[in-house]
PDB file of C-alpha atoms in Angstrom:
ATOM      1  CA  UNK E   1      29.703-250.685 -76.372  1.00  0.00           C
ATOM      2  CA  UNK E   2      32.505-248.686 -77.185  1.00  0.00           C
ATOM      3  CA  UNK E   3      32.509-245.183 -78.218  1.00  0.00           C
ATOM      4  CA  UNK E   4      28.924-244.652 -76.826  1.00  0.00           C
ATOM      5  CA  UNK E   5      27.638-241.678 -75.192  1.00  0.00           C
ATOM      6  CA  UNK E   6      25.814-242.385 -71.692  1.00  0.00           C
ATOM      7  CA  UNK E   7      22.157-241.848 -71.588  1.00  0.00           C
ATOM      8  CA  UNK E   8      22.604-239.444 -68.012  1.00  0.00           C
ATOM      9  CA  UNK E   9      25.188-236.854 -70.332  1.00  0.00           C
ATOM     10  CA  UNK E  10      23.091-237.040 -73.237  1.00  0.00           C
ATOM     11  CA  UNK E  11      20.623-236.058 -70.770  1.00  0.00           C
ATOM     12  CA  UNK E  12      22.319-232.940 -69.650  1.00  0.00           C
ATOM     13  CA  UNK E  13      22.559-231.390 -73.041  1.00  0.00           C
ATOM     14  CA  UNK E  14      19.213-229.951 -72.915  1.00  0.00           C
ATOM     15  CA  UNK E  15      19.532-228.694 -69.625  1.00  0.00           C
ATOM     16  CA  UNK E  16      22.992-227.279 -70.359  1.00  0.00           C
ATOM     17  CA  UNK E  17      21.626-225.524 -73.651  1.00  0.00           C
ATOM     18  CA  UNK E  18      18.632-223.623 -71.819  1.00  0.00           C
ATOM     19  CA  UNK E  19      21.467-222.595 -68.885  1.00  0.00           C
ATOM     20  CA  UNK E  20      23.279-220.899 -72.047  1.00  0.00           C
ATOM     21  CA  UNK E  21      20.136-219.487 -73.458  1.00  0.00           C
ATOM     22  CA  UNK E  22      18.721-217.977 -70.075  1.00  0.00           C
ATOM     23  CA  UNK E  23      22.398-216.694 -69.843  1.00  0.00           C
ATOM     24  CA  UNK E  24      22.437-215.109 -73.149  1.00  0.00           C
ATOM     25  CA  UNK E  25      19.067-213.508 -72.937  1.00  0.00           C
ATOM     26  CA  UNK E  26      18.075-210.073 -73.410  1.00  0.00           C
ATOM     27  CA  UNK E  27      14.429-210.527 -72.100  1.00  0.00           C
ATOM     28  CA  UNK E  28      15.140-207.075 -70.115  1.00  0.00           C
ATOM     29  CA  UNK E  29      15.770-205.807 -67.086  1.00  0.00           C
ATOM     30  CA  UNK E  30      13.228-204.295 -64.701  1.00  0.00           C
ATOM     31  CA  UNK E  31      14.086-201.432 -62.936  1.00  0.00           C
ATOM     32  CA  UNK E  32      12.127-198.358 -60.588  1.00  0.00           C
ATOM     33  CA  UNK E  33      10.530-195.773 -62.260  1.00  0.00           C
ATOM     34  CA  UNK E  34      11.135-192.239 -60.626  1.00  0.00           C
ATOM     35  CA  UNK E  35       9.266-189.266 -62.134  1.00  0.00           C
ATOM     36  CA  UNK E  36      11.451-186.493 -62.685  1.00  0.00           C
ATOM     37  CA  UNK E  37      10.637-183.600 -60.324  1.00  0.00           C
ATOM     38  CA  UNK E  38      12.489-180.897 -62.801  1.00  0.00           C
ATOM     39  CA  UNK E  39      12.248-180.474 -66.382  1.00  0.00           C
ATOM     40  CA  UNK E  40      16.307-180.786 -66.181  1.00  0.00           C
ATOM     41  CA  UNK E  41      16.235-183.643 -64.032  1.00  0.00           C
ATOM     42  CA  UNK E  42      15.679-186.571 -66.211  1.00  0.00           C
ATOM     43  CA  UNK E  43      19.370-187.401 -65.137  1.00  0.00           C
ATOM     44  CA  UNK E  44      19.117-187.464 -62.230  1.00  0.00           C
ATOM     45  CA  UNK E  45      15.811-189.521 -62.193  1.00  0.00           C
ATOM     46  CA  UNK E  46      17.533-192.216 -64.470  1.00  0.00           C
ATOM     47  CA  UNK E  47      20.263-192.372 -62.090  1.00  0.00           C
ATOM     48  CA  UNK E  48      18.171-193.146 -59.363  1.00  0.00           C
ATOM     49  CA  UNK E  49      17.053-195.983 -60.911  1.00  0.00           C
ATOM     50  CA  UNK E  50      20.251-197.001 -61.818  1.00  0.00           C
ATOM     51  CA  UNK E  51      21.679-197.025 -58.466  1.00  0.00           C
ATOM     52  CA  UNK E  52      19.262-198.660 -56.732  1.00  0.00           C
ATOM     53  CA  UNK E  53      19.192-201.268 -58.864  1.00  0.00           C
ATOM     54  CA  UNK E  54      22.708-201.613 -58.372  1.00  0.00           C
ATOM     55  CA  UNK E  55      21.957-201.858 -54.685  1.00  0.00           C
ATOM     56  CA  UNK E  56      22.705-198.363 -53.856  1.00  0.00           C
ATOM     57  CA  UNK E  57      20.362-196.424 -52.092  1.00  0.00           C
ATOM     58  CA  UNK E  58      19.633-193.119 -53.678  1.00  0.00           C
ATOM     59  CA  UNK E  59      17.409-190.105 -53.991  1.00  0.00           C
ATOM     60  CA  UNK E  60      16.810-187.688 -57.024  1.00  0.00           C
ATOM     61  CA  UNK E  61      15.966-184.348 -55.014  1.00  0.00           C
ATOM     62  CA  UNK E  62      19.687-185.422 -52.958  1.00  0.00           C
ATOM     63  CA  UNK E  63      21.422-185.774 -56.215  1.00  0.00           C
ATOM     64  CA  UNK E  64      19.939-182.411 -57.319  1.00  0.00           C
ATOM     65  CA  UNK E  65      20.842-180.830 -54.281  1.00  0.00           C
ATOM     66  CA  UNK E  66      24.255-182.336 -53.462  1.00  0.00           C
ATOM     67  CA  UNK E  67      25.515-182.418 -56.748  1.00  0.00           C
ATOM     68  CA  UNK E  68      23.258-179.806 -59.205  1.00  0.00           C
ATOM     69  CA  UNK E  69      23.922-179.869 -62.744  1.00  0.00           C
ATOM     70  CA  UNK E  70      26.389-177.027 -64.083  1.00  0.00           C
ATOM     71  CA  UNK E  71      23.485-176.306 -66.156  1.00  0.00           C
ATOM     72  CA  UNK E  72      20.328-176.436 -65.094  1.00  0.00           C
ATOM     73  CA  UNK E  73      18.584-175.605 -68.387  1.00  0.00           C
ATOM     74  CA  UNK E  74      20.005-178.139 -70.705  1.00  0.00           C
ATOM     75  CA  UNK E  75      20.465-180.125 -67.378  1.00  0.00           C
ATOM     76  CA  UNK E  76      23.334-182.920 -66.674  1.00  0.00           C
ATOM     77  CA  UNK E  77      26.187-184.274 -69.018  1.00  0.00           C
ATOM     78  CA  UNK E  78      26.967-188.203 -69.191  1.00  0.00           C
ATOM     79  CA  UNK E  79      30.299-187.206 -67.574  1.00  0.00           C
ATOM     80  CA  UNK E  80      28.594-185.359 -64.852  1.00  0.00           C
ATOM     81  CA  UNK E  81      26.534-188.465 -64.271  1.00  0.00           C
ATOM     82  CA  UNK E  82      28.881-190.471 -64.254  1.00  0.00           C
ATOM     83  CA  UNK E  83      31.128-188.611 -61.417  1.00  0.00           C
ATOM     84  CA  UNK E  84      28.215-188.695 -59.773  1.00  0.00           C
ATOM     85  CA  UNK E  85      27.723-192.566 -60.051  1.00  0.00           C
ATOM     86  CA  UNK E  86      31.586-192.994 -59.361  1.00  0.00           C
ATOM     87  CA  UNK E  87      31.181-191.499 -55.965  1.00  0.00           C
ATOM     88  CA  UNK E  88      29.071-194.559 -54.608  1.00  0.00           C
ATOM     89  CA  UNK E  89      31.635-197.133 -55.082  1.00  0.00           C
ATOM     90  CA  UNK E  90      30.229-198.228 -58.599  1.00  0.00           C
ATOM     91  CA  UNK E  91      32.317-198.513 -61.883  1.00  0.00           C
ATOM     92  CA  UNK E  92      31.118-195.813 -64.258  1.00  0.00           C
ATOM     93  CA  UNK E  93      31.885-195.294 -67.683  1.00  0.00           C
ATOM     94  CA  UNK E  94      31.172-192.473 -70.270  1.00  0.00           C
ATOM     95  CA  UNK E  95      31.047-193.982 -73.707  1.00  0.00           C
ATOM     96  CA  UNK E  96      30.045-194.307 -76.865  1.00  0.00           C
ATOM     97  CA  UNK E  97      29.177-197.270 -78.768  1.00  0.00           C
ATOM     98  CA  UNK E  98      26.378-199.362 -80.819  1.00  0.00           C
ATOM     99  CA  UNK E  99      23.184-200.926 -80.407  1.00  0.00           C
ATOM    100  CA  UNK E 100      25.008-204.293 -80.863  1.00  0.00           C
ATOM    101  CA  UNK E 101      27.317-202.747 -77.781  1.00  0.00           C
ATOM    102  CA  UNK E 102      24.111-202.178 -75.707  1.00  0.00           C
ATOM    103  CA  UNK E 103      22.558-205.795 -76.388  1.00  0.00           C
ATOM    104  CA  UNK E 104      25.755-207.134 -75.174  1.00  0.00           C
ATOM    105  CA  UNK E 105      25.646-205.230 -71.746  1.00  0.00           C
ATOM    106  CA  UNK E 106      21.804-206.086 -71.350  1.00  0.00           C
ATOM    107  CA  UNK E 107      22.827-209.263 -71.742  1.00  0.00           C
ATOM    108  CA  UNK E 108      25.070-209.143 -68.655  1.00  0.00           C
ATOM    109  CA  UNK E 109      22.305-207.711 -66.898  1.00  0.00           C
ATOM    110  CA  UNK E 110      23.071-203.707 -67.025  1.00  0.00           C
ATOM    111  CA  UNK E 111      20.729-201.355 -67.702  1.00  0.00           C
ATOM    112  CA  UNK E 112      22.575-198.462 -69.740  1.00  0.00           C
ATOM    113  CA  UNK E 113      21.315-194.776 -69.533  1.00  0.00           C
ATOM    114  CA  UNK E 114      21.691-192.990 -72.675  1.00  0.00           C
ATOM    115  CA  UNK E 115      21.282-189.678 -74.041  1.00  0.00           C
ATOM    116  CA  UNK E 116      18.138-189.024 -77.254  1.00  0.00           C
ATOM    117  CA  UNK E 117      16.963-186.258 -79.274  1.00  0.00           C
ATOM    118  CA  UNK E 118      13.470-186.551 -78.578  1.00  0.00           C
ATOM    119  CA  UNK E 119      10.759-185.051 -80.134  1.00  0.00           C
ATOM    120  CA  UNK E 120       8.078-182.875 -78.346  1.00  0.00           C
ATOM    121  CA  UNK E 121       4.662-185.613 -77.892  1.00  0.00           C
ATOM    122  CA  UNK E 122       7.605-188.396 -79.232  1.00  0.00           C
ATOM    123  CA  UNK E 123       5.289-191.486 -77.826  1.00  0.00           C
ATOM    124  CA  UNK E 124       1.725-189.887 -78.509  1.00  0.00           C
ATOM    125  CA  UNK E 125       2.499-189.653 -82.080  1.00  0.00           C
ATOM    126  CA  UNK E 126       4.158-193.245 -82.866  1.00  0.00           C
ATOM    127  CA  UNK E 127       0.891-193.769 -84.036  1.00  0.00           C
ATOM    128  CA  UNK E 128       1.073-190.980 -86.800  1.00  0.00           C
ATOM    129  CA  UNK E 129       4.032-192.292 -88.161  1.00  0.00           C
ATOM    130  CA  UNK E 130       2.714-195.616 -88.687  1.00  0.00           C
ATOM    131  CA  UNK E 131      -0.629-194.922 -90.523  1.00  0.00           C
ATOM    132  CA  UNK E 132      -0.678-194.697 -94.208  1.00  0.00           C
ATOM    133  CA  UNK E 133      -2.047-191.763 -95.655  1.00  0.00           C
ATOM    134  CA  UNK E 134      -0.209-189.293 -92.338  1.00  0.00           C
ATOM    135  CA  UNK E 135       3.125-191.111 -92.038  1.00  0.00           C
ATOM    136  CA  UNK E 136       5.247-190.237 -94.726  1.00  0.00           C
ATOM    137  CA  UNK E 137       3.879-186.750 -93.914  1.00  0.00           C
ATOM    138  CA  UNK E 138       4.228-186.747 -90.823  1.00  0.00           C
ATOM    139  CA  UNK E 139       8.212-187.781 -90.626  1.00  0.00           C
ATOM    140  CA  UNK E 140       9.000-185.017 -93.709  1.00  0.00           C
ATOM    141  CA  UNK E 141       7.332-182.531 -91.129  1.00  0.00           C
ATOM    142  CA  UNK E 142       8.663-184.156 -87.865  1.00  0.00           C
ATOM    143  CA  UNK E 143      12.451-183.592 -89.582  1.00  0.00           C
ATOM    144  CA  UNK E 144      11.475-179.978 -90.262  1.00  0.00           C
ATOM    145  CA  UNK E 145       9.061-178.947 -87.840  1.00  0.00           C
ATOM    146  CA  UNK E 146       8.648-180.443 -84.629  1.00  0.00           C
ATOM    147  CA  UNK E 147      11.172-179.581 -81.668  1.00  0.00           C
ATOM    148  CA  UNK E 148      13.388-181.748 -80.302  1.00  0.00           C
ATOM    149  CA  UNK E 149      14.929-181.475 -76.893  1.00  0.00           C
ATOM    150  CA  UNK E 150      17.840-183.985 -75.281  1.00  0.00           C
ATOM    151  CA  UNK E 151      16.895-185.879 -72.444  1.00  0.00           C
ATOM    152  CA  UNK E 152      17.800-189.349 -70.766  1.00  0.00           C
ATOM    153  CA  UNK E 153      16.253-192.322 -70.513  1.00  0.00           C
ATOM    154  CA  UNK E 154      17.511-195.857 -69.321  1.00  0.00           C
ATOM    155  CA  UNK E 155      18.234-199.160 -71.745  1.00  0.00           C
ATOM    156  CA  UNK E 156      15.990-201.991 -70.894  1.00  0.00           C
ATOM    157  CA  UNK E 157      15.552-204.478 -73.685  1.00  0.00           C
ATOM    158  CA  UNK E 158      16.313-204.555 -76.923  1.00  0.00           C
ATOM    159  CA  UNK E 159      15.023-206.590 -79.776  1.00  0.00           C
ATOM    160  CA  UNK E 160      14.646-207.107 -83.664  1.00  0.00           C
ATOM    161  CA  UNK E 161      11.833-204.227 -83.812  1.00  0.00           C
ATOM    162  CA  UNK E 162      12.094-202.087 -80.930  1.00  0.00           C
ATOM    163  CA  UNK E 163      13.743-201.173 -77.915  1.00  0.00           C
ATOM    164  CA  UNK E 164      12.423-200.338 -74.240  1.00  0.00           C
ATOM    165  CA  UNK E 165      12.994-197.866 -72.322  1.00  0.00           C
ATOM    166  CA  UNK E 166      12.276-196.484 -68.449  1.00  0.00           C
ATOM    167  CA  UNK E 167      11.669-192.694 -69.463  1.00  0.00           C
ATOM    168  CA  UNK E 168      11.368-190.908 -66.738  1.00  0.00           C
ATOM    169  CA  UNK E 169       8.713-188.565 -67.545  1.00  0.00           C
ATOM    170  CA  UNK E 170       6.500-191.521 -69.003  1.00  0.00           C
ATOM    171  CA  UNK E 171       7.345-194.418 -67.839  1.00  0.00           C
ATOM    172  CA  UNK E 172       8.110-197.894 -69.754  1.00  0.00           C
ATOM    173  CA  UNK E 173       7.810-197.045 -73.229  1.00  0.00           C
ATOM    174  CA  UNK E 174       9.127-199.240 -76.433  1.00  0.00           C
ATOM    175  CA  UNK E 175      10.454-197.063 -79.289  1.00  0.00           C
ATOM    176  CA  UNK E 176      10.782-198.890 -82.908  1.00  0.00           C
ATOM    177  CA  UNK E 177      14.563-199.668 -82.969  1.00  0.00           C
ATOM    178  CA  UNK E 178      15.034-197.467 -85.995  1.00  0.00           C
ATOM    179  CA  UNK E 179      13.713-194.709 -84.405  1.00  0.00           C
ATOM    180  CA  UNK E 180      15.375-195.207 -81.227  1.00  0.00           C
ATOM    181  CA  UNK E 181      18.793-195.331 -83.056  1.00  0.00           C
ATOM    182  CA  UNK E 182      18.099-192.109 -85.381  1.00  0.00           C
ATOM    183  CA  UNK E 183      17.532-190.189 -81.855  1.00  0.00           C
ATOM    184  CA  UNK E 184      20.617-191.851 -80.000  1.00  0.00           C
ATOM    185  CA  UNK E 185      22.744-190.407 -82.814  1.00  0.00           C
ATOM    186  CA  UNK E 186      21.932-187.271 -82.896  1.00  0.00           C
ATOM    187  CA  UNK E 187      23.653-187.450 -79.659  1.00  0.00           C
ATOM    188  CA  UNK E 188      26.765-189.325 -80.621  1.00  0.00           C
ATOM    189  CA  UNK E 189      25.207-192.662 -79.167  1.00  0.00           C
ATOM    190  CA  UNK E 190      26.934-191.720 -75.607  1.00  0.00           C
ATOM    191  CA  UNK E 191      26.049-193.520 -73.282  1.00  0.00           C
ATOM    192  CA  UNK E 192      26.263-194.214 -69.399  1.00  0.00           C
ATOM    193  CA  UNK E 193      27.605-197.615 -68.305  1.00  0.00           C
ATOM    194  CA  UNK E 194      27.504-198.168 -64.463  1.00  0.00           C
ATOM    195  CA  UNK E 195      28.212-201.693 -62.807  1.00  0.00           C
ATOM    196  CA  UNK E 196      29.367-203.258 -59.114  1.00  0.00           C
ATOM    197  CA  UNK E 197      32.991-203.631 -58.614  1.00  0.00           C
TER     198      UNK E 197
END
């Protein structure tokens, strides 16, 4: 018959549509939590991770100790960090960009380290914020009240609702996406994009 499709490449379709949606996924990456050993190491801690899941062995006391921040109380700058990451062979970028831009590279399978305001018992009071007599309370006073401090943590998945994060003082955490954007922009959303040559 002329014009027809074989059965065999109507067969491959399917297969070549799930190959495109594995590809396209942002399911998330897993990476290797390391505490941070200094309250002005979360940098360096995120780093680690980052590196080594880039195949390059590394150690957070080293990086401290080879290469210490030129501040140690507000602790390491994305361009710091990213000298740093330059001097293992890697590509390194200091950037800034969107969510939209970070879904894109966790699609390509990099993790990307970013800067956040975050507030003082952030994760411990999620729960606050989302019950409905304290939350609208609780987010005037939060804006007014509550210290923030900057610190890093690493991309890992993001998604409609939330995002996840390796933070290295608590681990794998998911922050509601609006949330995690308000506290990325309160530091420019900069961020840290490292990847093999």
């Amino acid at each position: 018959m002329r014009g027809a499709v074989p059965k065999t490449a109507l067969l491959c379709v399917p297969a070549l549509l799930l190959a495109l949606l594995c590809l396209a996924s942002t399911d998330g990456i897993e990476l290797a939590f390391h505490k941070q050993v200094e309250s002005y190491s979360c940098g360096a801690a995120c780093l680690q991770s980052l590196l080594e899941y880039w195949g390059v062995e590394a150690d957070q006391r080293t990086i401290l100790d080879k290469t210490p921040p030129r501040n140690r109380s507000t602790g390491y700058t994305v361009g710091e960090l990213k000298d740093i990451a330059a001097g293992t062979g890697l590509q390194a970028f200091g950037i800034t960009g969107n969510i939209n831009f970070l879904e894109g590279q966790l699609t390509k399978k990099r993790p990307v380290m970013v800067p956040i305001m975050i507030s003082y018992n952030e994760y411990r009071m999620q729960f606050a914020a989302r019950a409905p007599l304290v939350g609208p309370a609780y987010e005037t006073l939060k804006n007014v009240a509550i210290l923030e401090y900057s610190h890093f943590v690493l991309v890992m998945e993001v998604d409609e609702d939330s995002v996840r994060v390796l933070d290295p003082m608590y681990g794998k955490v998911r922050i509601p996406r609006p949330r995690f954007e308000q506290m990325w922009a309160k530091r420019e959303n900069a961020m840290l994009l490292v990847a093999s040559r």
